[in-house]
Coordinates of C-alpha atoms in Angstrom, one line a residue:
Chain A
X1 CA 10.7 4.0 9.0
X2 CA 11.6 5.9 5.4
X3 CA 8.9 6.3 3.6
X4 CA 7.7 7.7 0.3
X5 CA 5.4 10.8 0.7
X6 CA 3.3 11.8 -2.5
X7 CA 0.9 14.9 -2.1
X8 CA -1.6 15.6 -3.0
X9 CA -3.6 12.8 -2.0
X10 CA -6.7 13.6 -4.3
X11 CA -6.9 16.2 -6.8
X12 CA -9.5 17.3 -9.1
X13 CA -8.7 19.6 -12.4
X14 CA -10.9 20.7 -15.4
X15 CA -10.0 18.9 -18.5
X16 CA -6.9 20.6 -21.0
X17 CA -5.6 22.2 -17.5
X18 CA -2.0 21.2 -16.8
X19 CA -1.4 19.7 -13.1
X20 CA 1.8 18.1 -11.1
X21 CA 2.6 15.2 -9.1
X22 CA 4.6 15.7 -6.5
X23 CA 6.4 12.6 -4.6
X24 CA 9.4 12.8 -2.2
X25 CA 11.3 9.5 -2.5
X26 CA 13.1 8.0 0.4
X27 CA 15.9 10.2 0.8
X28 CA 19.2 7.9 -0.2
X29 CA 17.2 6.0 -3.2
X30 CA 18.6 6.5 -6.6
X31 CA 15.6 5.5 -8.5
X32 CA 12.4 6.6 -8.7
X33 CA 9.7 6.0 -10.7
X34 CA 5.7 6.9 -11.7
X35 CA 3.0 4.1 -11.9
X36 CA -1.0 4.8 -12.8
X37 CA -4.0 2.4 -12.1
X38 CA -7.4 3.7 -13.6
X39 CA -9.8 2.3 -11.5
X40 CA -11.1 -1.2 -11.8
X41 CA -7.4 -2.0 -13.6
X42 CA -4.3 -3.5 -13.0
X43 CA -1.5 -1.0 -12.1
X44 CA 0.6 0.5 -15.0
X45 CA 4.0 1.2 -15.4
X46 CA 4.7 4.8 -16.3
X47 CA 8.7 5.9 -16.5
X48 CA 11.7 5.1 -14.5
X49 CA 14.0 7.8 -14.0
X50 CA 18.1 7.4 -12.7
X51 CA 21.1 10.1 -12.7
X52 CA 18.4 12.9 -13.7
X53 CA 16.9 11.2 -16.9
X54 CA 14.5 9.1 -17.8
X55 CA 16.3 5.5 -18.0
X56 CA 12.5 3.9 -19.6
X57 CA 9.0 5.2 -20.6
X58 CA 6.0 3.2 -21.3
X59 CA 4.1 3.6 -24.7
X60 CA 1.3 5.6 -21.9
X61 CA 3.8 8.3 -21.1
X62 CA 3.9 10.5 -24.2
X63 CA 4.3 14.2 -24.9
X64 CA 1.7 15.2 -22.7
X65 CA 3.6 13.7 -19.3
X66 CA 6.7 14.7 -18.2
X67 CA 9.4 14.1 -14.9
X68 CA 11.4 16.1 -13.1
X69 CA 13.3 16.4 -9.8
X70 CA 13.9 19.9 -9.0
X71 CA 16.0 19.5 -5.9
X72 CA 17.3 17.0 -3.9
X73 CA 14.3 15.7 -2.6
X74 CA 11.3 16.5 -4.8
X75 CA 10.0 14.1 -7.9
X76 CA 7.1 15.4 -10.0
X77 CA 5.6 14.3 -12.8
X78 CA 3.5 16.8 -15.1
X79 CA 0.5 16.2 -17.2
X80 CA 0.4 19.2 -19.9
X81 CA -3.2 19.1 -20.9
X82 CA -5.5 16.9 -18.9
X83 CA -7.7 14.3 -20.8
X84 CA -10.5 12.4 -19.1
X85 CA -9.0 9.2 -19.6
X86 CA -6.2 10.7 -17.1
X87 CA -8.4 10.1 -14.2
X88 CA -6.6 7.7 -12.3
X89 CA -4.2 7.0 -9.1
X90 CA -0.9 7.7 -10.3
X91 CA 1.7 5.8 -7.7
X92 CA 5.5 7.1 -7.2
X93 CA 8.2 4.5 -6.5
X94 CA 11.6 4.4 -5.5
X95 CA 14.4 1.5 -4.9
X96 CA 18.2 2.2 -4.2
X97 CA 19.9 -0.3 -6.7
X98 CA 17.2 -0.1 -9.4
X99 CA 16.4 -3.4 -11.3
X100 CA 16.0 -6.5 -8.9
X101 CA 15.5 -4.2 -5.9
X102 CA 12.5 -3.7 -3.5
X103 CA 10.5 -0.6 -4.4
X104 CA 8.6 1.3 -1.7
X105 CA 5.5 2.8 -2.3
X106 CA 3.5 6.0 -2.1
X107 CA 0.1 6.1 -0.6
X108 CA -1.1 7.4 -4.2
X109 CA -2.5 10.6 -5.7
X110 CA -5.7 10.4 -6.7
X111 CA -6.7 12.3 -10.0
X112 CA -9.7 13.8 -11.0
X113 CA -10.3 15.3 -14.5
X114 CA -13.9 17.0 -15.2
Chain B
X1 CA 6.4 -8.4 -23.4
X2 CA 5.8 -9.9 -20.0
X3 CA 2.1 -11.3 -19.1
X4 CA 1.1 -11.5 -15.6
X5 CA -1.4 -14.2 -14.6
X6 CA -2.6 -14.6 -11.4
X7 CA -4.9 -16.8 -9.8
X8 CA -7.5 -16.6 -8.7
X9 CA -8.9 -13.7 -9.4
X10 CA -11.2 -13.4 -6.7
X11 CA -10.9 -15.2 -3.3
X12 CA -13.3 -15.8 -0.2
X13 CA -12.2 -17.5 2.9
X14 CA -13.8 -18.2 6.4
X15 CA -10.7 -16.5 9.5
X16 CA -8.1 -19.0 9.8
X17 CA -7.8 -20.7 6.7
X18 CA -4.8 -21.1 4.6
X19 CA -5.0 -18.8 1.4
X20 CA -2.9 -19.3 -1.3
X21 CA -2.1 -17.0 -4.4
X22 CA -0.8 -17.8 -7.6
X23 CA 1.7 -15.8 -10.4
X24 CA 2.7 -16.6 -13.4
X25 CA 4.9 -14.7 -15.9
X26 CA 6.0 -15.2 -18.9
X27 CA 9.9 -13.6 -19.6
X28 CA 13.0 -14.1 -17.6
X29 CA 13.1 -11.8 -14.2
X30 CA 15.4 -10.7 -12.0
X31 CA 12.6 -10.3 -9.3
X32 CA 9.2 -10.4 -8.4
X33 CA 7.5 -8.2 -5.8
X34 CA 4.2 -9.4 -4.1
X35 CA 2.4 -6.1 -3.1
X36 CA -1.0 -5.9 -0.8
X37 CA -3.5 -3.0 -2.2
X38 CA -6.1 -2.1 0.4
X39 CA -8.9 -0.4 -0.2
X40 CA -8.3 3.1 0.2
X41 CA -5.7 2.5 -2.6
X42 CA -1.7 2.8 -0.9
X43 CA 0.0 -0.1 -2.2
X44 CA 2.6 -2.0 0.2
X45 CA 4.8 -3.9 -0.8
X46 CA 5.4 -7.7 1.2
X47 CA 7.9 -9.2 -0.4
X48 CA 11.1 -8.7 -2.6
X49 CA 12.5 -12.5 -3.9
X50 CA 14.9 -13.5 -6.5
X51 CA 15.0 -17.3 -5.4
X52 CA 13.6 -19.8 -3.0
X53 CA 11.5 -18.7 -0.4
X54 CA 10.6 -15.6 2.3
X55 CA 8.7 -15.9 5.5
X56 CA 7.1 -12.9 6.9
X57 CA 5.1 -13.1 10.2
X58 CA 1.9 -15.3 8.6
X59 CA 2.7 -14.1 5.3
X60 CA 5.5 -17.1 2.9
X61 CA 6.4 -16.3 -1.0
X62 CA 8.0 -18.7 -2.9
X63 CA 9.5 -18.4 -6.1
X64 CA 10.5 -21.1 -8.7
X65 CA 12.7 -19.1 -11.4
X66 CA 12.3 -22.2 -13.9
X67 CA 9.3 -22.4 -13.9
X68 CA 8.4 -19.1 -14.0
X69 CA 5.9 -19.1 -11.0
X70 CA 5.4 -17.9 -7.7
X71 CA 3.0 -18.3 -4.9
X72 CA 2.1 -16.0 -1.5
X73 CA 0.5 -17.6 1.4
X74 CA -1.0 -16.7 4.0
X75 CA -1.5 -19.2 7.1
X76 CA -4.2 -18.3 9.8
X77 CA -6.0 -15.8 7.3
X78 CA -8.0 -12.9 9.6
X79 CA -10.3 -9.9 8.3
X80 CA -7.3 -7.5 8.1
X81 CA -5.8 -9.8 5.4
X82 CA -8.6 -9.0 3.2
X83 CA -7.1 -6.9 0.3
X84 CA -5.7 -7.2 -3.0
X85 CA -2.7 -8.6 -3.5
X86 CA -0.6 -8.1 -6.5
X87 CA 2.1 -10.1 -8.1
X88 CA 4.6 -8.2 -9.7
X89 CA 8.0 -9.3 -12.0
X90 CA 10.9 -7.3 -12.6
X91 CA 12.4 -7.8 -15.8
X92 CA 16.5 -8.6 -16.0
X93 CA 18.1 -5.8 -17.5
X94 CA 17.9 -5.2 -21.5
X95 CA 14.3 -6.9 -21.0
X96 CA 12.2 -3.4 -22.0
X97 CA 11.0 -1.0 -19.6
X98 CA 12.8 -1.4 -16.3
X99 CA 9.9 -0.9 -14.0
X100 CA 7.7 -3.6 -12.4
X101 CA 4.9 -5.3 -14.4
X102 CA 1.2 -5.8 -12.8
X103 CA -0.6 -8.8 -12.7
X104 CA -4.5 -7.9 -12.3
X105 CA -4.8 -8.8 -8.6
X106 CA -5.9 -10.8 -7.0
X107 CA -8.8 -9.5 -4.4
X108 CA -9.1 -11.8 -1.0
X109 CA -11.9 -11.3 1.2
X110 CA -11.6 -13.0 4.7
X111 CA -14.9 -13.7 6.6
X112 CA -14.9 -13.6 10.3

């Protein structure tokens, strides 16, 4: 079954370093998309992204985060300078018709800033 | 904006009792997603609904557009169940940010 594989699964980086996400969306989805839950909270969105752009950001995504997809196959997001409050699992998505379609999943990176 | 409320927050239940979950939201959707966190963290998602209802194995989400609510149940509720399970609307389009909004959770624990 197609699944959505995000690595790395836990990572731990000193605080003002940069890091990157990487997720690898089901391969015929148009849609992806990034999602964060600090721990002991409710799952946040993050950005959508269609047609290499962003299509919506959250008021959390600012300067410091950005998304790419580099090839065909890779989705990344980048945090510039790491912040404390960054600690968090940060969850990549993807649907194939967008809005009012299931999304699948990643198993989650798990972010660590010291 | 779209709040979330589910209920309850917090659930314990003896194996094989019927467990049900409850979502409210507050904007017009085009969807709602009922996901199942466990504890390592990977979120799954059970069930995509626009209308109606779904069954899945044990697992039945209904959805009542109107009235902006939706329910998941779970009949004949065993240890494996126990997770968190998370209610989450899709706005129609034009209604802000086009991804999925969370409700808190809500975290079942099934006793053997």
């Amino acid at each position: 079954e197609p699944e959505v594989t995000q690595t790395p699964s836990h990572q731990v980086t000193q605080m003002g370093q940069e890091v990157i996400l990487r997720c690898v969306p089901i391969s015929n989805h148009l849609y992806f998309y990034w999602y964060r839950q600090i721990l002991g909270q409710k799952v946040e969105f993050l950005v959508s992204f269609y047609n290499n752009e962003i299509s919506e950001k959250s008021e959390i995504f600012d300067d410091q985060f950005s998304v790419e997809r580099p090839d065909g196959s890779n989705f990344t997001l980048k945090i510039r300078s790491t912040k404390l409050e960054d600690s968090a699992m940060y969850f990549c998505a993807s649907s194939d018709l967008g809005l009012g379609t299931e999304a699948f999943f990643g198993q989650g990176t798990r972010l660590t800033v010291v | 904006k779209n709040e979330v409320e589910q209920s309850p927050q917090n659930l314990t239940a003896q194996e094989g009792e019927f467990i049900t979950i409850n979502c409210s939201y507050s904007v017009g959707i085009s969807a709602l997603h009922w996901l199942q966190q466990h504890p390592g963290g990977g979120i799954v998602s059970l069930f995509m609904l626009s209308s109606g209802k779904k069954k899945h194995g044990r697992l039945i989400a209904t959805i009542n557009i109107q009235e902006k609510h939706s329910s998941l149940h779970i009949t004949a509720s065993h240890p494996r169940d126990s997770a968190v399970y998370i209610c989450a609307p899709h706005p129609r389009a034009g209604g802000g940010a086009d991804g999925l909004t969370f409700g808190k959770g809500t975290h079942l624990i099934i006793q053997p």
